[in-house]
Short mmCIF file of C-alpha atoms in Angstrom, two decimals:
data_model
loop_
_atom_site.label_atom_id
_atom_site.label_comp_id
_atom_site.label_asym_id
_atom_site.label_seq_id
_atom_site.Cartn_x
_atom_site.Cartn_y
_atom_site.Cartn_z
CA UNK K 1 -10.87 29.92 20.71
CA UNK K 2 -7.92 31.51 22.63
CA UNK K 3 -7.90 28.35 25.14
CA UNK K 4 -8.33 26.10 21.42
CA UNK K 5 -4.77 27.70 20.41
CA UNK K 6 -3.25 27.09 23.60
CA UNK K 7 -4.31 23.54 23.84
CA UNK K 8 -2.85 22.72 20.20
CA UNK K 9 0.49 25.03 20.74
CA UNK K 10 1.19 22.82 24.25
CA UNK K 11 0.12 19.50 22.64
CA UNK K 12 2.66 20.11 19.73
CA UNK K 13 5.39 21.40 22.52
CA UNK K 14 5.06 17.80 24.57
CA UNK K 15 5.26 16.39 21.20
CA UNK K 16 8.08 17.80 20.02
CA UNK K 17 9.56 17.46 23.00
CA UNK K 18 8.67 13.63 23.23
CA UNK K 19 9.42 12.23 19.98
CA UNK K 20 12.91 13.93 19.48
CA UNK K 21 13.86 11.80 22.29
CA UNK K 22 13.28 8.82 19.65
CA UNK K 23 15.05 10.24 16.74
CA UNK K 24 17.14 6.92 16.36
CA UNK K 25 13.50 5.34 15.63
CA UNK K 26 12.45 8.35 13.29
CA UNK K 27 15.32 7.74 11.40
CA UNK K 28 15.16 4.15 10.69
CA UNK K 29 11.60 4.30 10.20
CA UNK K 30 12.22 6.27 6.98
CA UNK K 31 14.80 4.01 5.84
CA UNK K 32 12.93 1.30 5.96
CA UNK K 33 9.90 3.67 4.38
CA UNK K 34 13.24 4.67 1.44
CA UNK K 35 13.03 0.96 0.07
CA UNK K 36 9.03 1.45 -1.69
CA UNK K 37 9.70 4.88 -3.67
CA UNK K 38 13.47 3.89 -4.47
CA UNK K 39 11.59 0.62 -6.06
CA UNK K 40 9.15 2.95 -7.91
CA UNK K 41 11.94 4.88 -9.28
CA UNK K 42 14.24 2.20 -10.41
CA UNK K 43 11.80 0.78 -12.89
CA UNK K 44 9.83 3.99 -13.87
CA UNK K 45 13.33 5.22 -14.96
CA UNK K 46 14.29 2.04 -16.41
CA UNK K 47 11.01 2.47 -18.20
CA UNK K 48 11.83 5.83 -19.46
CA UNK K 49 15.20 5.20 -20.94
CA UNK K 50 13.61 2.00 -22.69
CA UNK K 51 11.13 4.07 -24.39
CA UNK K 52 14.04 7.20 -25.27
CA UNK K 53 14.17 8.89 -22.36
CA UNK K 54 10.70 9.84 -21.07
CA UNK K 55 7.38 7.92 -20.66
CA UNK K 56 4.12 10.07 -20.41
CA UNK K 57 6.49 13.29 -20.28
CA UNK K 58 8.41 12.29 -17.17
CA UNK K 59 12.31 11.67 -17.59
CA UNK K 60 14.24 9.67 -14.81
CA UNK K 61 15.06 13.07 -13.29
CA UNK K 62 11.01 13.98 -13.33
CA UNK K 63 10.91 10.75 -11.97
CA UNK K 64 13.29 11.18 -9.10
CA UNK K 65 11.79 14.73 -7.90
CA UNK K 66 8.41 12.71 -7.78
CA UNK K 67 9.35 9.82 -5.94
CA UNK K 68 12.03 12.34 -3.72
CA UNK K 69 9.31 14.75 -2.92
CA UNK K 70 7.08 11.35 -2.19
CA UNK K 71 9.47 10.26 0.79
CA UNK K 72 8.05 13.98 2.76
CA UNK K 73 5.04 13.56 1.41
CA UNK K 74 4.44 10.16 2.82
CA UNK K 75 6.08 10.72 6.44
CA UNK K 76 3.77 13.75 6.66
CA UNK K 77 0.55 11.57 5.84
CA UNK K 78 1.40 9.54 8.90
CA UNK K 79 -1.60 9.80 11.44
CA UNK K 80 -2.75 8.49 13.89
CA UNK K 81 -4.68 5.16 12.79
CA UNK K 82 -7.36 3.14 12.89
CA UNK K 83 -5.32 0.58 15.02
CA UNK K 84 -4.83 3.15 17.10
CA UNK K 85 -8.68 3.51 17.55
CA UNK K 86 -9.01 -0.07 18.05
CA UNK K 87 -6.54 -0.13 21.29
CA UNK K 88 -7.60 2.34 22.58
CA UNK K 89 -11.19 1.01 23.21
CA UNK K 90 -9.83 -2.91 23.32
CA UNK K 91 -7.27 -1.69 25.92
CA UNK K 92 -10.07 0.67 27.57
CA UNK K 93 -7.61 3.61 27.45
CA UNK K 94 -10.63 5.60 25.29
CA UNK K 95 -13.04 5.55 28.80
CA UNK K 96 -10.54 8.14 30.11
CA UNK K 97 -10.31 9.80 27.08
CA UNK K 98 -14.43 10.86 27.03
CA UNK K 99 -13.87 12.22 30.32
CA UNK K 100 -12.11 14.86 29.17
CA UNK K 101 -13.33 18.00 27.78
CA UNK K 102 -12.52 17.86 24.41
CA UNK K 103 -12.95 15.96 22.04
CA UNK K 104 -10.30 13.21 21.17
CA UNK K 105 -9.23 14.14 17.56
CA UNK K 106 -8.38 17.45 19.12
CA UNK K 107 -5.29 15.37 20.76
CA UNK K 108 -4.68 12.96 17.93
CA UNK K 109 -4.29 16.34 15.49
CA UNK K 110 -2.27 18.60 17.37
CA UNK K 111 0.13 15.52 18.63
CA UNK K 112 0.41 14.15 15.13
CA UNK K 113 1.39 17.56 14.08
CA UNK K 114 3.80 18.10 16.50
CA UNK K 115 5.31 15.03 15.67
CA UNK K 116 5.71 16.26 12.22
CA UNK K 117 7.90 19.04 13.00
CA UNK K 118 10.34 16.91 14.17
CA UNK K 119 10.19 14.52 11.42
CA UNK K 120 10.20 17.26 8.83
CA UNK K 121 14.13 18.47 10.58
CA UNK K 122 15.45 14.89 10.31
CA UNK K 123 13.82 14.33 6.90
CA UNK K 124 16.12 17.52 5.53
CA UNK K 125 19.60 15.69 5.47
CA UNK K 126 18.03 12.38 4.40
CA UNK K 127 16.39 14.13 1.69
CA UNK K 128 19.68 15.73 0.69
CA UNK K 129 21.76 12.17 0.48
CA UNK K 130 18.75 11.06 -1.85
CA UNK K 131 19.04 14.36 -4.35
CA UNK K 132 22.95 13.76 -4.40
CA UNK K 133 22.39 9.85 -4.87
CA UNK K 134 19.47 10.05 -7.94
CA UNK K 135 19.94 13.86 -9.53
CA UNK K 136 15.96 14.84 -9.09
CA UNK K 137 15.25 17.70 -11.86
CA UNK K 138 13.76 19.56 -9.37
CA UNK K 139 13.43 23.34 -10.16
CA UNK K 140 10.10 25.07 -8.12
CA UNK K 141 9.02 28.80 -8.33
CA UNK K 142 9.30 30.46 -5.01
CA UNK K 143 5.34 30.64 -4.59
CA UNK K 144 6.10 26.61 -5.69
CA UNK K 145 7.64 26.47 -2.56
CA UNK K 146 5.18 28.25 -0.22
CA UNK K 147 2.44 26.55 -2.05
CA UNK K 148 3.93 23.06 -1.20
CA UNK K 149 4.16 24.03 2.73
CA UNK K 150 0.06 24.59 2.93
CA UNK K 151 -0.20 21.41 1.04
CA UNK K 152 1.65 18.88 2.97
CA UNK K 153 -0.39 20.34 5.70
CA UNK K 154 -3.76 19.86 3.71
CA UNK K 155 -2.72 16.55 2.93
CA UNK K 156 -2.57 15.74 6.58
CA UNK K 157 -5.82 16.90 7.57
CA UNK K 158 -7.58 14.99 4.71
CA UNK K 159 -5.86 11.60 5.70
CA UNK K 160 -6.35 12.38 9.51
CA UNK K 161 -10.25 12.86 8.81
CA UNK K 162 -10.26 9.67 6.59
CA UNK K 163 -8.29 7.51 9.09
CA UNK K 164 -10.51 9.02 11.57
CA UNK K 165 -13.77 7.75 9.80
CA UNK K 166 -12.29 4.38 9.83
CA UNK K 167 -11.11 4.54 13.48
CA UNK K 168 -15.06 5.38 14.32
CA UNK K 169 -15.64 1.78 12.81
CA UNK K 170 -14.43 0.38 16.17
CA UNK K 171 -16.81 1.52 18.07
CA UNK K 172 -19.25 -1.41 16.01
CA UNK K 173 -16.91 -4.08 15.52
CA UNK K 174 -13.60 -3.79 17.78
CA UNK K 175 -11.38 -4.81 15.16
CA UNK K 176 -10.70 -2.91 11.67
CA UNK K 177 -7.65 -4.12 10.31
CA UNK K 178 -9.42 -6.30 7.50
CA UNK K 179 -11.48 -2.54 6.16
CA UNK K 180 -8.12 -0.66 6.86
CA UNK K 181 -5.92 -2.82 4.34
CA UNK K 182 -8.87 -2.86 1.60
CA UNK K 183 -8.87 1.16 2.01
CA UNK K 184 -5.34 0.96 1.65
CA UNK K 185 -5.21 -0.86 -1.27
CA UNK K 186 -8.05 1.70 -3.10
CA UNK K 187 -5.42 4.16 -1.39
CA UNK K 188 -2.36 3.21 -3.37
CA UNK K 189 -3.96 3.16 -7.03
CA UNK K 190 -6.47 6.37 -6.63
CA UNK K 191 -3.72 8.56 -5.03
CA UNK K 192 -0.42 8.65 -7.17
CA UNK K 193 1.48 7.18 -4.60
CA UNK K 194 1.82 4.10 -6.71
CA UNK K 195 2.73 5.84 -9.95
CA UNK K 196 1.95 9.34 -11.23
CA UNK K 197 -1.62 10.20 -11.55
CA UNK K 198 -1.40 11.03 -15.65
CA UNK K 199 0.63 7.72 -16.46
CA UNK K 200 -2.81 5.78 -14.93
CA UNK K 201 -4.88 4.51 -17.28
CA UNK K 202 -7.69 7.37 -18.04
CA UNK K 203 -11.21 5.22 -16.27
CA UNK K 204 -8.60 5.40 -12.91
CA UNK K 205 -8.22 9.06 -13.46
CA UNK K 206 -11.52 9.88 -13.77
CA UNK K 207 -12.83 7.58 -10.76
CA UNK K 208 -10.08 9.39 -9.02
CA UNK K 209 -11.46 12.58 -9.51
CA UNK K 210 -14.33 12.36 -7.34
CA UNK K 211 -12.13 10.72 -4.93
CA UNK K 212 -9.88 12.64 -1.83
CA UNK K 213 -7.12 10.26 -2.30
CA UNK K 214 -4.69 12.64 -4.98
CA UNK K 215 -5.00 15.30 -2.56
CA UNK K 216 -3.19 13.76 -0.22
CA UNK K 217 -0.32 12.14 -2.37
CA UNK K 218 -0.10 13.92 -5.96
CA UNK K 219 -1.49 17.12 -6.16
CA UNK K 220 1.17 18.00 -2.92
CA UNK K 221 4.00 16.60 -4.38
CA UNK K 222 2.92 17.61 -8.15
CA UNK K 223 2.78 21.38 -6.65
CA UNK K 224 6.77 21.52 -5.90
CA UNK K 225 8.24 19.19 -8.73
CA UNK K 226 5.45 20.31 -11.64
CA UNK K 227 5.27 23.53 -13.51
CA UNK K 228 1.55 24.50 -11.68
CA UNK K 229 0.46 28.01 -12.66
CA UNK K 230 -0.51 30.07 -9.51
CA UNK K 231 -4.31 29.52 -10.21
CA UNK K 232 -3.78 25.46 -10.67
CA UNK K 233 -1.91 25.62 -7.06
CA UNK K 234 -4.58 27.87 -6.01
CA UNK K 235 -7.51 25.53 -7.50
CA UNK K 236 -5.86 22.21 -5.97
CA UNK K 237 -5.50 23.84 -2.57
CA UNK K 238 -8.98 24.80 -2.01
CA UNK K 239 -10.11 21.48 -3.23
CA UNK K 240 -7.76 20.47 -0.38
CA UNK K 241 -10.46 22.22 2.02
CA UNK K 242 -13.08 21.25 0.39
CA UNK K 243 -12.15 17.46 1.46
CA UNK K 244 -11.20 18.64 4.56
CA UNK K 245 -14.91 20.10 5.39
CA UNK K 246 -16.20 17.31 3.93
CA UNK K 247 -13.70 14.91 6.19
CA UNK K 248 -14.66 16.99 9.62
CA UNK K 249 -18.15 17.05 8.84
CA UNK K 250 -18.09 13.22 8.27
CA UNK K 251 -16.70 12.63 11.24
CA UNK K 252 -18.69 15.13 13.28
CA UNK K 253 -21.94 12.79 11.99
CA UNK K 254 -20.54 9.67 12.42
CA UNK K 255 -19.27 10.60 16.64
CA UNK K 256 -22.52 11.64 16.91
CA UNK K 257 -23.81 7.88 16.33
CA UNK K 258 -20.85 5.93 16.84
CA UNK K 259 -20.06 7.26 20.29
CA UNK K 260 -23.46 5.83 21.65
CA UNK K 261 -21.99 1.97 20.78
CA UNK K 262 -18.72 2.81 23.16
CA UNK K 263 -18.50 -0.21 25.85
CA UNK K 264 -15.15 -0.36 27.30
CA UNK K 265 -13.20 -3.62 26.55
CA UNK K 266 -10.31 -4.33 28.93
CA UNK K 267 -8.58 -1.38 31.24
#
């Protein structure tokens, strides 16, 4: 375990260290991410003030804390994905990765997470510029706050183990860009990233429900702009592990008969 912890902790140093070199990048990456939630928001609150100044209980302040808290939310559900997969093994870069001794997603976790860190510091002042620019009614209870730190975090793992999955498709057909874009088109109407969960029509809810997508989209940002009792943050964050078991243990069973198909392609 001890050697586990001291894999991650250098993995997320090199990280760190790597991808603050590229802050320029980081930076216009979320710019250019700024232009879907700023979309959202514009005709949400448009929306709102047609119908008196709310729609489904969210005012164009509610509205702007959702879609403000989305812009974190989003850059931490970045992982690494299945293209990724897919060059590795078309480029032949994954033969060197079996002969290490661990196993790949070890990497792709605690680099993604290091990455994170530095995208979470040059998110702050961006973030900032947006709350000045669109007034978010954003008001969280200090266990709000903490809550919202585990959950970003949850989020990640869940999307990291679903993107994963996906990634494991390679190994059987080489390419997966035509399943990635229909899983992220489920994605973006069974995960609030779209639109708030509750303003959905109720048959989405309920599919959604059995689903892992909100977990990785609403329930995190819901937990700092909503007013989420202790036990509903409490309730939503263990159904965060839940998915996350459920996400390792998928892809624990799918290595298992995926890895067998591995021929290298290029290198």
């Amino acid at each position: 375990m001890r050697h586990m912890i001291d894999y991650y902790l250098t993995t997320m140093k090199v990280a760190i260290q790597s991808q603050i070199q590229y802050r320029a990048f980081h930076y216009f990456y979320m710019i250019g991410m700024i232009a879907e939630p700023v979309i959202y928001l514009v005709v949400w609150s448009t929306v709102a003030n047609a119908q008196g100044g709310s729609v489904g209980g969210y005012t164009p302040g509610a509205f702007a804390a959702y879609y403000l808290v989305w812009t974190l939310v989003r850059n931490m559900n970045i992982v690494f994905t299945p293209y990724g997969w897919e060059n590795r093994i078309r480029g032949g870069w994954f033969s060197m990765d079996l002969l290490r001794p661990i196993h790949p997603l070890n990497n792709d976790v605690a680099y993604f997470a290091g990455m994170k860190v530095v995208v979470i510091v040059l998110w702050i002042p961006l973030g900032l510029f947006l709350s000045l620019f669109f007034k978010p009614e954003l008001h969280p209870a200090w266990y709000q706050v903490i809550g919202f730190f585990f959950a970003i975090w949850g989020a990640y793992l869940i999307r990291t183990m679903l993107l994963s999955l996906l990634g494991l498709i390679t190994f059987f057909t080489t390419r997966v860009g035509a399943i990635f874009e229909l899983f992220f088109a489920i994605e973006l109407i069974f995960s609030g990233r779209l639109v708030p969960m509750p303003l959905m029509p109720p048959v989405v809810q309920q599919i959604a429900a059995y689903m892992p997508f909100q977990w990785t989209f609403y329930f995190p940002i819901e937990v700092l702009v909503s007013t989420m009792s202790v036990q509903q943050m409490l309730a939503g964050l263990g159904m965060q592990l839940l998915w996350i078991a459920i996400g390792w243990l998928a892809v624990k069973i799918m290595w298992k008969y995926s890895v067998r198909q591995f021929s290298a392609v290029g290198g």
